[in-house]
PDB file of C-alpha atoms in Angstrom:
ATOM      1  CA  MET A  24      -0.078   0.147  -0.041  1.00 52.00           C
ATOM      2  CA  THR A  25       1.131   3.646  -0.579  1.00 57.00           C
ATOM      3  CA  VAL A  26       0.261   6.700   1.016  1.00 60.00           C
ATOM      4  CA  ALA A  27       0.957  10.287  -0.105  1.00 60.00           C
ATOM      5  CA  ALA A  28       2.413  13.013   2.373  1.00 62.00           C
ATOM      6  CA  GLY A  29       2.575  16.698   1.780  1.00 55.00           C
ATOM      7  CA  THR A  30       6.047  16.877   3.223  1.00 56.00           C
ATOM      8  CA  GLY A  31       7.495  13.491   2.945  1.00 50.00           C
ATOM      9  CA  SER A  32      11.077  14.430   2.241  1.00 56.00           C
ATOM     10  CA  ALA A  33      10.904  16.533   5.324  1.00 54.00           C
ATOM     11  CA  LEU A  34       9.553  13.714   7.533  1.00 59.00           C
ATOM     12  CA  LEU A  35      12.316  11.349   6.511  1.00 60.00           C
ATOM     13  CA  GLY A  36      14.856  14.000   6.933  1.00 58.00           C
ATOM     14  CA  GLY A  37      15.734  13.873   3.322  1.00 58.00           C
ATOM     15  CA  VAL A  38      16.571  10.010   3.359  1.00 62.00           C
ATOM     16  CA  THR A  39      15.125   8.280   0.218  1.00 62.00           C
ATOM     17  CA  LEU A  40      14.431   4.618   1.056  1.00 62.00           C
ATOM     18  CA  ALA A  41      14.762   2.242  -1.959  1.00 62.00           C
ATOM     19  CA  ALA A  42      12.480  -0.955  -2.297  1.00 59.00           C
ATOM     20  CA  GLY A  43      14.091  -3.879  -0.691  1.00 57.00           C
ATOM     21  CA  ASN A  44      16.157  -1.578   1.620  1.00 57.00           C
ATOM     22  CA  VAL A  45      16.474  -3.032   5.212  1.00 55.00           C
ATOM     23  CA  ASP A  46      15.930   0.413   6.737  1.00 65.00           C
ATOM     24  CA  GLN A  47      12.657   1.660   7.709  1.00 75.00           C
ATOM     25  CA  PHE A  48      10.959   4.557   9.228  1.00 79.00           C
ATOM     26  CA  THR A  49       8.031   4.056  11.707  1.00 82.00           C
ATOM     27  CA  VAL A  50       5.222   6.663  11.629  1.00 82.00           C
ATOM     28  CA  ALA A  51       1.762   7.292  13.041  1.00 84.00           C
ATOM     29  CA  LEU A  52      -1.431   8.056  10.762  1.00 85.00           C
ATOM     30  CA  ASP A  53      -3.844  10.046  12.998  1.00 86.00           C
ATOM     31  CA  PRO A  54      -1.753  10.026  15.990  1.00 84.00           C
ATOM     32  CA  ASP A  55      -3.304  10.346  19.321  1.00 87.00           C
ATOM     33  CA  THR A  56      -6.770   9.521  18.118  1.00 89.00           C
ATOM     34  CA  THR A  57      -9.129   6.718  18.157  1.00 88.00           C
ATOM     35  CA  ASN A  58      -7.991   6.222  14.507  1.00 88.00           C
ATOM     36  CA  GLU A  59      -4.278   6.034  15.170  1.00 89.00           C
ATOM     37  CA  GLU A  60      -2.384   3.497  13.251  1.00 90.00           C
ATOM     38  CA  ILE A  61       1.347   2.639  13.319  1.00 87.00           C
ATOM     39  CA  VAL A  62       2.756   1.623   9.902  1.00 88.00           C
ATOM     40  CA  PHE A  63       6.248   0.961   8.608  1.00 83.00           C
ATOM     41  CA  ILE A  64       7.578   3.073   5.614  1.00 81.00           C
ATOM     42  CA  THR A  65       9.833   0.657   3.540  1.00 81.00           C
ATOM     43  CA  ALA A  66      10.296   2.605   0.533  1.00 82.00           C
ATOM     44  CA  SER A  67       9.782   6.217  -0.627  1.00 76.00           C
ATOM     45  CA  SER A  68       9.702   8.179  -3.892  1.00 76.00           C
ATOM     46  CA  SER A  69       9.692  11.868  -3.240  1.00 72.00           C
ATOM     47  CA  ASP A  70       6.201  12.536  -1.206  1.00 72.00           C
ATOM     48  CA  THR A  71       4.835   9.032  -1.812  1.00 81.00           C
ATOM     49  CA  PHE A  72       5.464   6.055   0.864  1.00 78.00           C
ATOM     50  CA  THR A  73       5.343   2.295   0.406  1.00 85.00           C
ATOM     51  CA  ILE A  74       4.149   1.054   3.806  1.00 83.00           C
ATOM     52  CA  THR A  75       3.390  -2.109   5.867  1.00 84.00           C
ATOM     53  CA  ARG A  76       0.304  -1.483   7.848  1.00 85.00           C
ATOM     54  CA  ALA A  77      -0.993  -2.245  11.320  1.00 83.00           C
ATOM     55  CA  ARG A  78       2.240  -2.387  13.209  1.00 81.00           C
ATOM     56  CA  ALA A  79       3.012  -2.243  16.884  1.00 82.00           C
ATOM     57  CA  GLY A  80      -0.337  -3.819  17.952  1.00 83.00           C
ATOM     58  CA  THR A  81      -2.573  -1.223  15.976  1.00 86.00           C
ATOM     59  CA  SER A  82      -5.306  -2.126  13.466  1.00 87.00           C
ATOM     60  CA  GLY A  83      -5.527  -1.136   9.907  1.00 87.00           C
ATOM     61  CA  VAL A  84      -8.224   1.420   9.788  1.00 89.00           C
ATOM     62  CA  GLN A  85      -9.543   3.938   7.266  1.00 89.00           C
ATOM     63  CA  HIS A  86      -8.099   7.445   7.038  1.00 85.00           C
ATOM     64  CA  SER A  87      -9.354  10.412   5.497  1.00 85.00           C
ATOM     65  CA  ALA A  88      -7.176  12.752   3.086  1.00 84.00           C
ATOM     66  CA  GLY A  89      -5.226  15.139   4.928  1.00 82.00           C
ATOM     67  CA  ALA A  90      -4.696  12.969   8.164  1.00 83.00           C
ATOM     68  CA  THR A  91      -1.720  13.659  10.291  1.00 83.00           C
ATOM     69  CA  VAL A  92       1.174  11.743   9.692  1.00 80.00           C
ATOM     70  CA  LYS A  93       3.715  11.801  12.505  1.00 80.00           C
ATOM     71  CA  HIS A  94       7.263  10.227  12.941  1.00 74.00           C
ATOM     72  CA  VAL A  95       7.062   7.850  16.122  1.00 80.00           C
ATOM     73  CA  LEU A  96       9.466   5.543  17.917  1.00 79.00           C
ATOM     74  CA  THR A  97       8.123   2.128  19.007  1.00 77.00           C
ATOM     75  CA  SER A  98       9.403  -0.858  21.034  1.00 73.00           C
ATOM     76  CA  ASP A  99       9.801  -2.732  17.977  1.00 71.00           C
ATOM     77  CA  ASP A 100      12.424  -0.117  16.892  1.00 70.00           C
ATOM     78  CA  LEU A 101      14.179  -0.158  20.276  1.00 72.00           C
ATOM     79  CA  ASN A 102      14.356  -3.899  20.336  1.00 71.00           C
ATOM     80  CA  ALA A 103      15.975  -3.796  16.835  1.00 66.00           C
ATOM     81  CA  PHE A 104      18.466  -1.232  18.047  1.00 66.00           C
ATOM     82  CA  LYS A 105      19.373  -3.363  21.068  1.00 65.00           C
ATOM     83  CA  LEU A 106      19.669  -6.496  18.700  1.00 65.00           C
ATOM     84  CA  ALA A 107      22.015  -4.544  16.601  1.00 61.00           C
ATOM     85  CA  ILE A 108      24.551  -3.479  19.208  1.00 66.00           C
ATOM     86  CA  SER A 109      26.846  -6.593  19.933  1.00 63.00           C
ATOM     87  CA  PRO A 110      29.204  -6.443  23.092  1.00 61.00           C
ATOM     88  CA  VAL A 111      32.930  -6.662  22.330  1.00 59.00           C
ATOM     89  CA  ALA A 112      35.759  -8.057  24.398  1.00 58.00           C
ATOM     90  CA  SER A 113      37.648  -5.011  23.897  1.00 58.00           C
ATOM     91  CA  MET A 114      37.701  -1.821  21.943  1.00 57.00           C
ATOM     92  CA  GLY A 115      39.961  -0.047  19.600  1.00 54.00           C
ATOM     93  CA  PHE A 116      40.699   3.654  19.557  1.00 52.00           C
ATOM     94  CA  ALA A 117      41.739   5.227  16.130  1.00 50.00           C
ATOM     95  CA  GLY A 118      43.341   8.496  15.906  1.00 47.00           C
ATOM     96  CA  SER A 119      43.299  11.150  13.303  1.00 48.00           C
ATOM     97  CA  THR A 120      46.689   9.937  11.973  1.00 51.00           C
ATOM     98  CA  SER A 121      48.381   6.474  12.047  1.00 51.00           C
ATOM     99  CA  GLY A 122      49.775   5.779  15.608  1.00 53.00           C
ATOM    100  CA  SER A 123      48.408   8.916  17.516  1.00 52.00           C
ATOM    101  CA  THR A 124      45.487   8.126  19.597  1.00 54.00           C
ATOM    102  CA  THR A 125      43.776  10.286  22.307  1.00 57.00           C
ATOM    103  CA  VAL A 126      41.477   8.593  24.837  1.00 58.00           C
ATOM    104  CA  GLN A 127      39.203  10.939  26.988  1.00 57.00           C
ATOM    105  CA  ALA A 128      37.810   9.451  30.142  1.00 56.00           C
ATOM    106  CA  THR A 129      35.308  11.833  31.570  1.00 58.00           C
ATOM    107  CA  ALA A 130      33.384  10.897  34.655  1.00 58.00           C
ATOM    108  CA  VAL A 131      34.238   7.188  34.402  1.00 59.00           C
ATOM    109  CA  ALA A 132      32.305   5.137  36.941  1.00 60.00           C
ATOM    110  CA  GLY A 133      33.881   2.066  38.614  1.00 63.00           C
ATOM    111  CA  THR A 134      37.200   0.626  37.666  1.00 64.00           C
ATOM    112  CA  THR A 135      38.425   1.123  34.186  1.00 63.00           C
ATOM    113  CA  THR A 136      41.283  -0.691  32.573  1.00 65.00           C
ATOM    114  CA  LEU A 137      43.185   0.457  29.632  1.00 65.00           C
ATOM    115  CA  THR A 138      45.276  -2.208  28.214  1.00 64.00           C
ATOM    116  CA  LEU A 139      47.896  -1.676  25.471  1.00 60.00           C
ATOM    117  CA  PRO A 140      48.033  -4.389  22.866  1.00 60.00           C
ATOM    118  CA  ALA A 141      51.629  -5.008  22.670  1.00 60.00           C
ATOM    119  CA  ALA A 142      54.699  -4.881  24.806  1.00 58.00           C
ATOM    120  CA  THR A 143      56.409  -2.512  22.073  1.00 63.00           C
ATOM    121  CA  ASP A 144      53.942   0.235  22.548  1.00 61.00           C
ATOM    122  CA  THR A 145      54.621   3.545  24.168  1.00 64.00           C
ATOM    123  CA  LEU A 146      52.328   5.485  26.540  1.00 64.00           C
ATOM    124  CA  VAL A 147      52.945   8.960  26.198  1.00 65.00           C
ATOM    125  CA  GLY A 148      51.593  11.776  28.167  1.00 64.00           C
ATOM    126  CA  ARG A 149      50.302  15.249  27.074  1.00 65.00           C
ATOM    127  CA  ALA A 150      52.733  18.026  26.210  1.00 66.00           C
ATOM    128  CA  THR A 151      51.838  19.644  29.529  1.00 71.00           C
ATOM    129  CA  THR A 152      53.024  18.096  32.867  1.00 76.00           C
ATOM    130  CA  ASP A 153      51.187  14.871  33.974  1.00 76.00           C
ATOM    131  CA  THR A 154      50.668  13.613  37.486  1.00 77.00           C
ATOM    132  CA  LEU A 155      50.799   9.887  38.401  1.00 78.00           C
ATOM    133  CA  THR A 156      49.176   9.467  41.777  1.00 80.00           C
ATOM    134  CA  ASN A 157      48.507   6.429  43.934  1.00 82.00           C
ATOM    135  CA  LYS A 158      49.822   3.895  41.126  1.00 81.00           C
ATOM    136  CA  THR A 159      52.050   0.960  41.539  1.00 83.00           C
ATOM    137  CA  LEU A 160      54.871   0.607  38.814  1.00 81.00           C
ATOM    138  CA  THR A 161      55.888  -3.163  38.629  1.00 83.00           C
ATOM    139  CA  SER A 162      59.490  -3.989  37.416  1.00 82.00           C
ATOM    140  CA  PRO A 163      59.696  -0.108  35.660  1.00 80.00           C
ATOM    141  CA  THR A 164      62.721   1.067  33.665  1.00 80.00           C
ATOM    142  CA  ILE A 165      63.067   4.695  34.570  1.00 79.00           C
ATOM    143  CA  ASN A 166      65.322   6.568  32.411  1.00 79.00           C
ATOM    144  CA  ASP A 167      67.203   9.926  33.828  1.00 75.00           C
ATOM    145  CA  ALA A 168      65.967   9.192  37.216  1.00 71.00           C
ATOM    146  CA  LYS A 169      68.017  11.647  38.904  1.00 76.00           C
ATOM    147  CA  GLN A 170      66.794  13.200  42.259  1.00 79.00           C
ATOM    148  CA  ASN A 171      68.140  16.058  44.214  1.00 87.00           C
ATOM    149  CA  LEU A 172      68.158  16.109  47.982  1.00 90.00           C
ATOM    150  CA  THR A 173      65.881  18.594  49.526  1.00 94.00           C
ATOM    151  CA  LEU A 174      67.405  20.612  52.388  1.00 97.00           C
ATOM    152  CA  ASN A 175      65.819  21.338  55.908  1.00 98.00           C
ATOM    153  CA  ALA A 176      67.978  24.048  57.379  1.00 98.00           C
ATOM    154  CA  GLN A 177      67.838  24.248  61.164  1.00 98.00           C
ATOM    155  CA  THR A 178      69.667  26.801  63.329  1.00 98.00           C
ATOM    156  CA  GLY A 179      68.372  25.992  66.823  1.00 98.00           C
ATOM    157  CA  THR A 180      70.123  23.893  69.519  1.00 98.00           C
ATOM    158  CA  THR A 181      67.456  21.196  69.417  1.00 98.00           C
ATOM    159  CA  TYR A 182      65.373  19.623  66.935  1.00 98.00           C
ATOM    160  CA  THR A 183      63.050  16.654  66.638  1.00 99.00           C
ATOM    161  CA  PHE A 184      62.753  15.051  63.270  1.00 98.00           C
ATOM    162  CA  VAL A 185      59.338  15.072  61.549  1.00 98.00           C
ATOM    163  CA  LEU A 186      57.719  12.958  58.775  1.00 98.00           C
ATOM    164  CA  ALA A 187      58.759  15.363  55.844  1.00 97.00           C
ATOM    165  CA  ASP A 188      62.428  14.891  56.879  1.00 98.00           C
ATOM    166  CA  ASN A 189      62.429  11.514  55.150  1.00 97.00           C
ATOM    167  CA  GLY A 190      64.751  11.524  52.338  1.00 95.00           C
ATOM    168  CA  LYS A 191      65.901  15.067  53.188  1.00 97.00           C
ATOM    169  CA  LEU A 192      69.265  16.396  54.434  1.00 98.00           C
ATOM    170  CA  VAL A 193      68.808  18.134  57.785  1.00 98.00           C
ATOM    171  CA  THR A 194      71.621  20.778  57.906  1.00 98.00           C
ATOM    172  CA  LEU A 195      72.326  21.948  61.813  1.00 98.00           C
ATOM    173  CA  ASP A 196      74.056  25.187  62.271  1.00 98.00           C
ATOM    174  CA  ASN A 197      74.669  26.692  65.865  1.00 98.00           C
ATOM    175  CA  ALA A 198      77.749  27.684  67.601  1.00 98.00           C
ATOM    176  CA  SER A 199      76.549  25.831  70.597  1.00 98.00           C
ATOM    177  CA  ALA A 200      76.012  21.958  71.111  1.00 98.00           C
ATOM    178  CA  ILE A 201      72.850  20.608  69.255  1.00 98.00           C
ATOM    179  CA  THR A 202      70.571  17.682  70.161  1.00 98.00           C
ATOM    180  CA  VAL A 203      68.348  16.072  67.410  1.00 99.00           C
ATOM    181  CA  THR A 204      65.617  13.661  68.808  1.00 99.00           C
ATOM    182  CA  VAL A 205      64.209  10.590  66.689  1.00 99.00           C
ATOM    183  CA  PRO A 206      60.689  10.493  67.630  1.00 98.00           C
ATOM    184  CA  ALA A 207      58.810   7.242  68.511  1.00 98.00           C
ATOM    185  CA  ASN A 208      56.733   5.254  65.826  1.00 98.00           C
ATOM    186  CA  SER A 209      53.772   6.200  67.654  1.00 97.00           C
ATOM    187  CA  SER A 210      54.460   9.951  67.450  1.00 97.00           C
ATOM    188  CA  VAL A 211      55.819   9.694  63.861  1.00 98.00           C
ATOM    189  CA  ALA A 212      55.264   6.826  61.762  1.00 97.00           C
ATOM    190  CA  TYR A 213      57.900   6.666  59.436  1.00 98.00           C
ATOM    191  CA  ALA A 214      58.029   3.658  56.784  1.00 97.00           C
ATOM    192  CA  THR A 215      60.676   0.924  57.517  1.00 97.00           C
ATOM    193  CA  GLY A 216      63.449   1.833  55.325  1.00 97.00           C
ATOM    194  CA  ALA A 217      63.168   5.569  55.740  1.00 98.00           C
ATOM    195  CA  ILE A 218      66.500   7.651  55.430  1.00 98.00           C
ATOM    196  CA  ILE A 219      66.963  10.772  57.385  1.00 98.00           C
ATOM    197  CA  ASN A 220      70.558  12.604  56.385  1.00 98.00           C
ATOM    198  CA  LEU A 221      71.937  15.155  58.722  1.00 98.00           C
ATOM    199  CA  GLN A 222      74.907  17.436  58.768  1.00 98.00           C
ATOM    200  CA  GLN A 223      76.832  19.622  61.156  1.00 98.00           C
ATOM    201  CA  ILE A 224      77.732  22.825  59.367  1.00 98.00           C
ATOM    202  CA  GLY A 225      78.215  24.891  62.716  1.00 97.00           C
ATOM    203  CA  ALA A 226      80.726  24.713  65.340  1.00 98.00           C
ATOM    204  CA  GLY A 227      78.251  23.007  67.834  1.00 98.00           C
ATOM    205  CA  GLN A 228      78.597  19.318  67.753  1.00 98.00           C
ATOM    206  CA  VAL A 229      75.508  17.458  67.200  1.00 98.00           C
ATOM    207  CA  THR A 230      74.002  14.692  69.410  1.00 98.00           C
ATOM    208  CA  VAL A 231      71.592  12.226  68.000  1.00 98.00           C
ATOM    209  CA  ALA A 232      69.187  11.156  70.821  1.00 98.00           C
ATOM    210  CA  ALA A 233      66.307   8.633  70.884  1.00 98.00           C
ATOM    211  CA  ALA A 234      62.900   9.322  72.155  1.00 98.00           C
ATOM    212  CA  GLY A 235      61.376   7.024  74.662  1.00 97.00           C
ATOM    213  CA  GLY A 236      60.970   3.513  73.152  1.00 97.00           C
ATOM    214  CA  VAL A 237      63.379   4.210  70.275  1.00 98.00           C
ATOM    215  CA  THR A 238      66.549   2.398  69.793  1.00 98.00           C
ATOM    216  CA  ILE A 239      69.350   3.836  67.860  1.00 98.00           C
ATOM    217  CA  ASN A 240      72.380   1.372  66.850  1.00 98.00           C
ATOM    218  CA  GLY A 241      75.502   2.415  65.758  1.00 96.00           C
ATOM    219  CA  THR A 242      79.191   3.225  66.745  1.00 94.00           C
ATOM    220  CA  GLY A 243      78.414   6.704  68.327  1.00 94.00           C
ATOM    221  CA  THR A 244      75.828   9.180  68.730  1.00 96.00           C
ATOM    222  CA  LYS A 245      77.799  12.419  67.997  1.00 97.00           C
ATOM    223  CA  THR A 246      79.391  14.135  64.992  1.00 97.00           C
ATOM    224  CA  ARG A 247      82.884  14.555  64.953  1.00 96.00           C
ATOM    225  CA  ALA A 248      83.413  17.996  63.966  1.00 97.00           C
ATOM    226  CA  GLN A 249      82.126  20.836  61.519  1.00 98.00           C
ATOM    227  CA  TRP A 250      80.972  19.288  58.203  1.00 98.00           C
ATOM    228  CA  SER A 251      80.502  15.840  59.438  1.00 97.00           C
ATOM    229  CA  ALA A 252      77.496  14.087  58.121  1.00 98.00           C
ATOM    230  CA  ALA A 253      75.546  11.055  59.012  1.00 98.00           C
ATOM    231  CA  SER A 254      72.392   8.940  57.958  1.00 98.00           C
ATOM    232  CA  LEU A 255      69.650   7.584  60.207  1.00 98.00           C
ATOM    233  CA  VAL A 256      67.867   4.237  58.585  1.00 98.00           C
ATOM    234  CA  LYS A 257      64.857   2.944  60.070  1.00 98.00           C
ATOM    235  CA  THR A 258      65.215  -0.895  60.096  1.00 98.00           C
ATOM    236  CA  ALA A 259      62.159  -1.839  62.389  1.00 98.00           C
ATOM    237  CA  THR A 260      59.061  -0.188  64.046  1.00 97.00           C
ATOM    238  CA  ASP A 261      61.234   1.676  66.837  1.00 98.00           C
ATOM    239  CA  THR A 262      64.909   0.787  65.754  1.00 98.00           C
ATOM    240  CA  TRP A 263      67.181   3.024  63.637  1.00 98.00           C
ATOM    241  CA  THR A 264      70.649   2.589  62.549  1.00 98.00           C
ATOM    242  CA  LEU A 265      73.068   5.634  62.586  1.00 98.00           C
ATOM    243  CA  ILE A 266      75.649   5.163  59.834  1.00 95.00           C
TER     244      ILE A 266
END
């Protein structure tokens, strides 16, 4: 059966359906009335449609010239769309140029894994500085991994190490004797293996003292003279070695 519509090309968005085409459009004749009938447009020629009648549970009824024709979406359309989508185990991303791919993840829910397909692939960051936070690198090869020591300059006669001193060089500069204290783990929880470097740069000799419950192992607890340096290494919960 065919029907003629005054604005058929506009209704189909300029698409022309050829006979035998697997595509179709769903429209309603006399929509939202007691005469409503859902039909499938299977072919079109200008403003004339070839249709399959009485779809989506509606019945074929008589329609008058000038009846409204309205584009609609039915459960059949949604099911067809659902069946046309096949889940895939993995997804490939294609860039605008060969070997260049940008993956943008915005408001991703849950855990997302991006797997590079081959060991020879290179993961390249943006031109600006990238930050890698709370990530574990397994057996990494890091090129040009130089790291400069951060200094913590102290000029008083007493100082207790803080958590931020891990990996730093604490310089001690005073004309009088200086005492530095290693705090208990219950006060400052350094990780086992933490290293604190210290150096006497003034005339005052430096004594390394242990807070209550802390053991410091070593051949001595004092620096020898100006410019002497030493390192403290945490070997257990409240045990340190003075090197």
